[in-house]
């Protein structure tokens, strides 16, 4: 185990049944697991689904991940840098804390066949996924996840299910894909720029990112019924889609 990988391994088998329920596992599922660690969840998945693709960055864990079953393939590499299996229909994982948010965000459009996510993440990250506009938890990840999916389950998780025990609380969160906006790529770019400088007004953030002039951004905001002084956290996810379409 290497500290820089943010690894906290599952050791309590009771939580596996909760994962199985929230992930709605079935015999035809092809599951992508990122950060299998010592293979506790991997074995559980392999007994219930058609195939498991496990991606592990730490080759020191290779002995623990050998011989997990004929329907398990383990790939060693950085999940943020390698090409992930495109046939996965579900992403089920105890995600390493330091990469959880970018992995989920990139999978929304990068893995279009994934229809359901069930991920273990830090509690504050889980809260961000479906945070409401105007709250301190609301940010770019909230908008992007909510434009792509709807929450189907949530389960707070005790620190005692991990070794080593983390010094933060965790939660399981499950969400199912909805239909992405046709211009999701452009919306994603806008959302990322809008939240990059939370203290700035939205037109200033958009202009600083080079997506539009401040004047054009202000005009687009006016077209969807908002003043130029508004900040990103005040807009609901659907309003970012409308704003992207109003920009020249």
mmCIF file with all atom_site columns, C-alpha atoms in Angstrom, residues 1-106:
data_model
loop_
_atom_site.group_PDB
_atom_site.id
_atom_site.type_symbol
_atom_site.label_atom_id
_atom_site.label_alt_id
_atom_site.label_comp_id
_atom_site.label_asym_id
_atom_site.label_entity_id
_atom_site.label_seq_id
_atom_site.pdbx_PDB_ins_code
_atom_site.Cartn_x
_atom_site.Cartn_y
_atom_site.Cartn_z
_atom_site.occupancy
_atom_site.B_iso_or_equiv
_atom_site.pdbx_formal_charge
_atom_site.auth_seq_id
_atom_site.auth_comp_id
_atom_site.auth_asym_id
_atom_site.auth_atom_id
_atom_site.pdbx_PDB_model_num
ATOM 1   C CA . UNK A 1 1   ? 0.000   0.000   0.000   1.00 0.00 ? 1   UNK A CA 1
ATOM 2   C CA . UNK A 1 2   ? 1.339   3.420   -0.938  1.00 0.00 ? 2   UNK A CA 1
ATOM 3   C CA . UNK A 1 3   ? 0.105   6.527   0.836   1.00 0.00 ? 3   UNK A CA 1
ATOM 4   C CA . UNK A 1 4   ? 0.181   8.670   -2.293  1.00 0.00 ? 4   UNK A CA 1
ATOM 5   C CA . UNK A 1 5   ? -2.473  6.466   -3.893  1.00 0.00 ? 5   UNK A CA 1
ATOM 6   C CA . UNK A 1 6   ? -5.051  7.313   -1.238  1.00 0.00 ? 6   UNK A CA 1
ATOM 7   C CA . UNK A 1 7   ? -5.788  3.638   -0.600  1.00 0.00 ? 7   UNK A CA 1
ATOM 8   C CA . UNK A 1 8   ? -8.137  2.469   2.148   1.00 0.00 ? 8   UNK A CA 1
ATOM 9   C CA . UNK A 1 9   ? -8.999  -1.195  1.694   1.00 0.00 ? 9   UNK A CA 1
ATOM 10  C CA . UNK A 1 10  ? -12.406 -2.678  2.463   1.00 0.00 ? 10  UNK A CA 1
ATOM 11  C CA . UNK A 1 11  ? -12.253 -5.268  5.240   1.00 0.00 ? 11  UNK A CA 1
ATOM 12  C CA . UNK A 1 12  ? -15.877 -5.491  6.418   1.00 0.00 ? 12  UNK A CA 1
ATOM 13  C CA . UNK A 1 13  ? -17.852 -7.925  4.270   1.00 0.00 ? 13  UNK A CA 1
ATOM 14  C CA . UNK A 1 14  ? -21.213 -6.576  5.489   1.00 0.00 ? 14  UNK A CA 1
ATOM 15  C CA . UNK A 1 15  ? -20.749 -3.479  3.381   1.00 0.00 ? 15  UNK A CA 1
ATOM 16  C CA . UNK A 1 16  ? -20.461 -5.677  0.281   1.00 0.00 ? 16  UNK A CA 1
ATOM 17  C CA . UNK A 1 17  ? -24.140 -6.587  0.474   1.00 0.00 ? 17  UNK A CA 1
ATOM 18  C CA . UNK A 1 18  ? -25.026 -2.888  0.604   1.00 0.00 ? 18  UNK A CA 1
ATOM 19  C CA . UNK A 1 19  ? -22.879 -2.282  -2.481  1.00 0.00 ? 19  UNK A CA 1
ATOM 20  C CA . UNK A 1 20  ? -24.532 -5.213  -4.247  1.00 0.00 ? 20  UNK A CA 1
ATOM 21  C CA . UNK A 1 21  ? -27.991 -3.809  -3.517  1.00 0.00 ? 21  UNK A CA 1
ATOM 22  C CA . UNK A 1 22  ? -27.211 -0.224  -4.539  1.00 0.00 ? 22  UNK A CA 1
ATOM 23  C CA . UNK A 1 23  ? -25.377 -1.385  -7.668  1.00 0.00 ? 23  UNK A CA 1
ATOM 24  C CA . UNK A 1 24  ? -28.358 -3.548  -8.665  1.00 0.00 ? 24  UNK A CA 1
ATOM 25  C CA . UNK A 1 25  ? -25.969 -6.272  -9.765  1.00 0.00 ? 25  UNK A CA 1
ATOM 26  C CA . UNK A 1 26  ? -27.178 -8.768  -12.357 1.00 0.00 ? 26  UNK A CA 1
ATOM 27  C CA . UNK A 1 27  ? -25.675 -11.718 -14.259 1.00 0.00 ? 27  UNK A CA 1
ATOM 28  C CA . UNK A 1 28  ? -25.378 -9.769  -17.520 1.00 0.00 ? 28  UNK A CA 1
ATOM 29  C CA . UNK A 1 29  ? -23.482 -6.814  -16.032 1.00 0.00 ? 29  UNK A CA 1
ATOM 30  C CA . UNK A 1 30  ? -19.970 -5.886  -17.099 1.00 0.00 ? 30  UNK A CA 1
ATOM 31  C CA . UNK A 1 31  ? -18.477 -4.001  -14.168 1.00 0.00 ? 31  UNK A CA 1
ATOM 32  C CA . UNK A 1 32  ? -15.543 -1.611  -14.120 1.00 0.00 ? 32  UNK A CA 1
ATOM 33  C CA . UNK A 1 33  ? -13.841 -1.487  -10.736 1.00 0.00 ? 33  UNK A CA 1
ATOM 34  C CA . UNK A 1 34  ? -11.172 1.120   -10.152 1.00 0.00 ? 34  UNK A CA 1
ATOM 35  C CA . UNK A 1 35  ? -8.820  0.540   -7.249  1.00 0.00 ? 35  UNK A CA 1
ATOM 36  C CA . UNK A 1 36  ? -9.559  -3.113  -6.411  1.00 0.00 ? 36  UNK A CA 1
ATOM 37  C CA . UNK A 1 37  ? -6.903  -3.093  -3.697  1.00 0.00 ? 37  UNK A CA 1
ATOM 38  C CA . UNK A 1 38  ? -6.758  -6.561  -2.159  1.00 0.00 ? 38  UNK A CA 1
ATOM 39  C CA . UNK A 1 39  ? -9.661  -7.853  -4.211  1.00 0.00 ? 39  UNK A CA 1
ATOM 40  C CA . UNK A 1 40  ? -12.376 -8.123  -1.539  1.00 0.00 ? 40  UNK A CA 1
ATOM 41  C CA . UNK A 1 41  ? -14.983 -6.292  -3.611  1.00 0.00 ? 41  UNK A CA 1
ATOM 42  C CA . UNK A 1 42  ? -13.637 -7.809  -6.841  1.00 0.00 ? 42  UNK A CA 1
ATOM 43  C CA . UNK A 1 43  ? -14.374 -11.361 -5.658  1.00 0.00 ? 43  UNK A CA 1
ATOM 44  C CA . UNK A 1 44  ? -17.850 -10.335 -4.550  1.00 0.00 ? 44  UNK A CA 1
ATOM 45  C CA . UNK A 1 45  ? -18.564 -8.793  -7.952  1.00 0.00 ? 45  UNK A CA 1
ATOM 46  C CA . UNK A 1 46  ? -17.102 -11.719 -9.904  1.00 0.00 ? 46  UNK A CA 1
ATOM 47  C CA . UNK A 1 47  ? -19.571 -14.118 -8.275  1.00 0.00 ? 47  UNK A CA 1
ATOM 48  C CA . UNK A 1 48  ? -22.538 -12.019 -9.402  1.00 0.00 ? 48  UNK A CA 1
ATOM 49  C CA . UNK A 1 49  ? -21.787 -10.477 -12.798 1.00 0.00 ? 49  UNK A CA 1
ATOM 50  C CA . UNK A 1 50  ? -20.657 -11.573 -16.251 1.00 0.00 ? 50  UNK A CA 1
ATOM 51  C CA . UNK A 1 51  ? -17.300 -9.791  -16.257 1.00 0.00 ? 51  UNK A CA 1
ATOM 52  C CA . UNK A 1 52  ? -15.202 -7.553  -14.021 1.00 0.00 ? 52  UNK A CA 1
ATOM 53  C CA . UNK A 1 53  ? -12.568 -5.183  -15.388 1.00 0.00 ? 53  UNK A CA 1
ATOM 54  C CA . UNK A 1 54  ? -10.364 -4.138  -12.462 1.00 0.00 ? 54  UNK A CA 1
ATOM 55  C CA . UNK A 1 55  ? -7.886  -1.255  -12.862 1.00 0.00 ? 55  UNK A CA 1
ATOM 56  C CA . UNK A 1 56  ? -5.160  -1.022  -10.234 1.00 0.00 ? 56  UNK A CA 1
ATOM 57  C CA . UNK A 1 57  ? -2.283  1.452   -10.135 1.00 0.00 ? 57  UNK A CA 1
ATOM 58  C CA . UNK A 1 58  ? -0.218  -0.329  -7.462  1.00 0.00 ? 58  UNK A CA 1
ATOM 59  C CA . UNK A 1 59  ? 1.683   -3.347  -8.812  1.00 0.00 ? 59  UNK A CA 1
ATOM 60  C CA . UNK A 1 60  ? 2.643   -4.306  -5.252  1.00 0.00 ? 60  UNK A CA 1
ATOM 61  C CA . UNK A 1 61  ? -0.915  -5.627  -4.975  1.00 0.00 ? 61  UNK A CA 1
ATOM 62  C CA . UNK A 1 62  ? -0.445  -8.072  -7.863  1.00 0.00 ? 62  UNK A CA 1
ATOM 63  C CA . UNK A 1 63  ? -0.156  -11.186 -5.621  1.00 0.00 ? 63  UNK A CA 1
ATOM 64  C CA . UNK A 1 64  ? -3.498  -10.368 -3.963  1.00 0.00 ? 64  UNK A CA 1
ATOM 65  C CA . UNK A 1 65  ? -5.195  -9.891  -7.332  1.00 0.00 ? 65  UNK A CA 1
ATOM 66  C CA . UNK A 1 66  ? -3.985  -13.085 -9.007  1.00 0.00 ? 66  UNK A CA 1
ATOM 67  C CA . UNK A 1 67  ? -6.465  -15.895 -9.579  1.00 0.00 ? 67  UNK A CA 1
ATOM 68  C CA . UNK A 1 68  ? -9.664  -13.944 -8.951  1.00 0.00 ? 68  UNK A CA 1
ATOM 69  C CA . UNK A 1 69  ? -11.581 -15.929 -11.559 1.00 0.00 ? 69  UNK A CA 1
ATOM 70  C CA . UNK A 1 70  ? -11.909 -16.472 -15.284 1.00 0.00 ? 70  UNK A CA 1
ATOM 71  C CA . UNK A 1 71  ? -14.346 -13.562 -15.587 1.00 0.00 ? 71  UNK A CA 1
ATOM 72  C CA . UNK A 1 72  ? -11.939 -11.051 -14.010 1.00 0.00 ? 72  UNK A CA 1
ATOM 73  C CA . UNK A 1 73  ? -9.235  -9.180  -15.866 1.00 0.00 ? 73  UNK A CA 1
ATOM 74  C CA . UNK A 1 74  ? -6.867  -6.906  -13.987 1.00 0.00 ? 74  UNK A CA 1
ATOM 75  C CA . UNK A 1 75  ? -5.150  -4.015  -15.758 1.00 0.00 ? 75  UNK A CA 1
ATOM 76  C CA . UNK A 1 76  ? -2.307  -2.197  -14.036 1.00 0.00 ? 76  UNK A CA 1
ATOM 77  C CA . UNK A 1 77  ? -2.082  1.514   -14.675 1.00 0.00 ? 77  UNK A CA 1
ATOM 78  C CA . UNK A 1 78  ? -3.400  4.953   -13.784 1.00 0.00 ? 78  UNK A CA 1
ATOM 79  C CA . UNK A 1 79  ? -7.148  5.002   -14.492 1.00 0.00 ? 79  UNK A CA 1
ATOM 80  C CA . UNK A 1 80  ? -6.930  8.703   -15.358 1.00 0.00 ? 80  UNK A CA 1
ATOM 81  C CA . UNK A 1 81  ? -4.316  8.041   -18.034 1.00 0.00 ? 81  UNK A CA 1
ATOM 82  C CA . UNK A 1 82  ? -5.079  4.693   -19.630 1.00 0.00 ? 82  UNK A CA 1
ATOM 83  C CA . UNK A 1 83  ? -7.943  3.811   -21.941 1.00 0.00 ? 83  UNK A CA 1
ATOM 84  C CA . UNK A 1 84  ? -10.682 2.255   -19.848 1.00 0.00 ? 84  UNK A CA 1
ATOM 85  C CA . UNK A 1 85  ? -12.818 -0.678  -21.075 1.00 0.00 ? 85  UNK A CA 1
ATOM 86  C CA . UNK A 1 86  ? -15.641 0.646   -23.230 1.00 0.00 ? 86  UNK A CA 1
ATOM 87  C CA . UNK A 1 87  ? -17.942 -2.334  -22.701 1.00 0.00 ? 87  UNK A CA 1
ATOM 88  C CA . UNK A 1 88  ? -18.498 -1.661  -18.981 1.00 0.00 ? 88  UNK A CA 1
ATOM 89  C CA . UNK A 1 89  ? -22.168 -1.208  -18.127 1.00 0.00 ? 89  UNK A CA 1
ATOM 90  C CA . UNK A 1 90  ? -21.602 -0.273  -14.478 1.00 0.00 ? 90  UNK A CA 1
ATOM 91  C CA . UNK A 1 91  ? -18.867 1.406   -12.477 1.00 0.00 ? 91  UNK A CA 1
ATOM 92  C CA . UNK A 1 92  ? -18.691 -0.106  -8.994  1.00 0.00 ? 92  UNK A CA 1
ATOM 93  C CA . UNK A 1 93  ? -15.711 0.824   -6.855  1.00 0.00 ? 93  UNK A CA 1
ATOM 94  C CA . UNK A 1 94  ? -14.199 1.894   -3.589  1.00 0.00 ? 94  UNK A CA 1
ATOM 95  C CA . UNK A 1 95  ? -12.553 4.841   -5.295  1.00 0.00 ? 95  UNK A CA 1
ATOM 96  C CA . UNK A 1 96  ? -9.150  6.073   -4.112  1.00 0.00 ? 96  UNK A CA 1
ATOM 97  C CA . UNK A 1 97  ? -9.857  9.404   -2.420  1.00 0.00 ? 97  UNK A CA 1
ATOM 98  C CA . UNK A 1 98  ? -7.347  11.428  -4.382  1.00 0.00 ? 98  UNK A CA 1
ATOM 99  C CA . UNK A 1 99  ? -8.823  10.601  -7.814  1.00 0.00 ? 99  UNK A CA 1
ATOM 100 C CA . UNK A 1 100 ? -12.523 10.008  -7.055  1.00 0.00 ? 100 UNK A CA 1
ATOM 101 C CA . UNK A 1 101 ? -13.893 13.280  -8.398  1.00 0.00 ? 101 UNK A CA 1
ATOM 102 C CA . UNK A 1 102 ? -11.995 13.414  -11.722 1.00 0.00 ? 102 UNK A CA 1
ATOM 103 C CA . UNK A 1 103 ? -12.684 9.724   -12.362 1.00 0.00 ? 103 UNK A CA 1
ATOM 104 C CA . UNK A 1 104 ? -16.427 10.154  -11.933 1.00 0.00 ? 104 UNK A CA 1
ATOM 105 C CA . UNK A 1 105 ? -16.513 13.352  -14.000 1.00 0.00 ? 105 UNK A CA 1
ATOM 106 C CA . UNK A 1 106 ? -14.519 11.858  -16.869 1.00 0.00 ? 106 UNK A CA 1
#
